[in-house]
């Protein structure tokens, strides 16, 4: 193709180049379809093998390491962990929330890539298998301590319509076989069909508003009201379930837009209300460990100055604290571990400011230590001696 393009009007024509490009595209599509078919057949075979193993061992006492997942993990148990190093910047706190019945929560703020919670780490060797992370995730899949992750996305749903970070997430999910749930493409297709019903309900509900109230809105608000009846809007959340990710069972996909780049959002912003819905869903579905982006951004940008980061983090901290106090009255599972995720690449000074702000907003549990002064101890000893002398 390069030779044909360089030699246009000499050894090739424009029509010939177009025909050659079409042939390359057809060949690429055919090759891609063949590889997809082979991968799907391999995954289906692995699912059958895993199901057969479960049916054979359901009544016998077997150790987790005897499972197909365990055999993969045992090969890499003693391997190098150089690629699984934790985040360089992190701080942990223990807090108590509640007015009467106080509940203890573990809170951590860290700087890391959001994909680190999803990507199964592999060794540098050619035939390397996933590390035991996948086995640990699978063992906790049907427990009452599930792990959730908030992933910011756009309004597009589907493996082919997704872009940016959502596309990377789908690639991570498709890099290994999903044994327990439908694959991520089928889950997103189901969500896409279900969302149509929700949008239809929102449209009917919006039509009940009076024309007078609609005309009182500004042009921007009217445009937003019209678009909300056609697509997902900021703050909407849909869920996917996974057993083949590193540290996540449930992913909360929250729809966001460019308004989050502004420094003027408040507690009534749709994304903040979306976090409230996520915490409520986590409380109802036994999700006891939740990771969410404290700046409502997954990557650092130019407008994210020190003042911008401090103001955004303070808003999220205060709102999440209020939601957690409110969550105590909802019932359901208790959120034991809450992780605030800061974009990777943030400066240490900004991270230190955020880590210092967190215990000032949340009530950190610090033990009270009482020390008896030497003079007081001496007086008490003298009193006891005088009392004994009087008795004598």
Coordinates of C-alpha atoms in Angstrom, one line a residue, residues 47-187:
X47 CA -16.2 -22.8 30.7
X48 CA -17.3 -26.4 30.0
X49 CA -14.2 -27.7 31.7
X50 CA -14.8 -25.5 34.7
X51 CA -18.5 -26.5 34.9
X52 CA -17.6 -30.2 34.6
X53 CA -15.1 -29.8 37.5
X54 CA -17.7 -28.1 39.7
X55 CA -20.2 -30.9 39.0
X56 CA -17.7 -33.6 39.9
X57 CA -16.4 -31.9 43.0
X58 CA -19.6 -30.4 44.5
X59 CA -20.0 -33.2 47.0
X60 CA -16.4 -34.0 47.7
X61 CA -14.1 -32.1 50.0
X62 CA -11.5 -30.5 47.8
X63 CA -9.1 -27.6 48.5
X64 CA -9.5 -24.4 46.4
X65 CA -6.0 -25.0 44.9
X66 CA -7.3 -28.2 43.2
X67 CA -9.7 -26.2 40.9
X68 CA -8.7 -25.2 37.4
X69 CA -8.2 -21.7 38.7
X70 CA -6.1 -23.0 41.5
X71 CA -3.8 -24.9 39.0
X72 CA -3.2 -21.7 37.2
X73 CA -2.4 -19.9 40.5
X74 CA -0.1 -22.5 41.8
X75 CA 2.3 -22.1 38.9
X76 CA 2.9 -18.5 39.7
X77 CA 2.7 -18.5 43.5
X78 CA 6.5 -18.1 43.8
X79 CA 7.0 -15.9 40.8
X80 CA 8.3 -12.4 40.8
X81 CA 5.9 -9.7 42.0
X82 CA 7.7 -6.8 40.5
X83 CA 4.8 -5.9 38.3
X84 CA 2.3 -5.9 41.2
X85 CA 3.7 -3.2 43.3
X86 CA 1.2 -1.2 45.2
X87 CA 0.6 2.5 44.7
X88 CA 3.5 4.7 45.7
X89 CA 1.2 7.3 47.5
X90 CA -1.3 6.1 50.0
X91 CA -2.6 6.9 53.5
X92 CA -5.0 4.8 55.6
X93 CA -7.4 5.9 58.4
X94 CA -9.9 4.4 60.7
X95 CA -13.1 6.4 61.4
X96 CA -16.3 6.1 63.4
X97 CA -19.5 7.6 61.9
X98 CA -23.0 7.8 63.5
X99 CA -24.7 9.8 66.2
X100 CA -25.7 6.9 68.6
X101 CA -24.8 3.6 67.1
X102 CA -21.3 4.4 65.7
X103 CA -19.9 2.2 62.9
X104 CA -16.3 1.8 62.2
X105 CA -15.0 2.2 58.6
X106 CA -11.5 1.9 57.1
X107 CA -10.7 4.7 54.7
X108 CA -7.8 4.9 52.3
X109 CA -6.6 7.5 49.8
X110 CA -4.2 6.4 47.2
X111 CA -2.7 7.4 43.8
X112 CA -3.0 4.7 41.2
X113 CA -4.3 3.8 37.8
X114 CA -8.0 2.7 37.9
X115 CA -7.1 -0.2 35.5
X116 CA -4.7 -1.6 38.2
X117 CA -7.8 -2.9 40.0
X118 CA -9.0 -4.8 36.9
X119 CA -5.9 -5.9 35.0
X120 CA -4.6 -9.3 36.0
X121 CA -0.8 -9.0 36.4
X122 CA 1.4 -11.3 34.4
X123 CA 5.0 -12.2 34.6
X124 CA 7.6 -11.4 31.9
X125 CA 7.9 -15.0 30.8
X126 CA 6.3 -16.2 27.6
X127 CA 4.0 -18.8 29.0
X128 CA 3.1 -16.9 32.2
X129 CA -0.3 -17.5 33.8
X130 CA -2.2 -15.0 35.9
X131 CA -1.2 -14.6 39.4
X132 CA -3.4 -15.8 42.3
X133 CA -5.4 -12.6 42.3
X134 CA -8.0 -14.2 40.1
X135 CA -8.4 -17.2 42.5
X136 CA -8.8 -14.8 45.4
X137 CA -11.5 -12.8 43.5
X138 CA -13.3 -16.0 42.6
X139 CA -13.3 -17.3 46.2
X140 CA -15.0 -14.1 47.4
X141 CA -17.5 -13.9 44.6
X142 CA -20.3 -15.6 46.5
X143 CA -19.5 -14.1 49.9
X144 CA -21.1 -11.1 51.7
X145 CA -17.9 -9.0 51.2
X146 CA -17.9 -8.0 47.5
X147 CA -15.6 -5.4 46.0
X148 CA -16.9 -2.6 43.8
X149 CA -15.3 0.0 41.6
X150 CA -16.7 3.3 40.2
X151 CA -15.7 3.7 36.6
X152 CA -16.4 7.0 34.9
X153 CA -17.7 6.6 31.3
X154 CA -19.6 8.4 28.6
X155 CA -23.1 7.9 27.4
X156 CA -22.2 5.3 24.8
X157 CA -22.9 1.7 25.7
X158 CA -21.5 -1.3 23.9
X159 CA -18.1 -2.9 23.1
X160 CA -18.0 -1.2 19.7
X161 CA -19.3 2.2 20.7
X162 CA -17.1 2.6 23.7
X163 CA -14.0 4.8 23.6
X164 CA -11.1 5.8 25.9
X165 CA -11.1 4.2 29.3
X166 CA -14.2 2.2 28.7
X167 CA -12.7 0.6 25.7
X168 CA -9.6 -0.3 27.7
X169 CA -11.8 -1.8 30.4
X170 CA -13.6 -4.0 27.9
X171 CA -10.2 -5.1 26.5
X172 CA -9.1 -6.1 30.0
X173 CA -12.4 -8.1 30.5
X174 CA -12.0 -9.9 27.2
X175 CA -8.3 -10.8 27.9
X176 CA -9.4 -13.8 30.1
X177 CA -12.3 -16.2 30.3
X178 CA -15.4 -15.3 32.3
X179 CA -16.5 -18.4 34.1
X180 CA -19.4 -17.2 36.2
X181 CA -21.2 -14.5 34.3
X182 CA -21.9 -13.6 30.7
X183 CA -19.1 -11.9 28.9
X184 CA -18.8 -8.2 29.1
X185 CA -20.2 -7.7 25.5
X186 CA -23.4 -9.6 26.3
X187 CA -23.8 -7.8 29.6

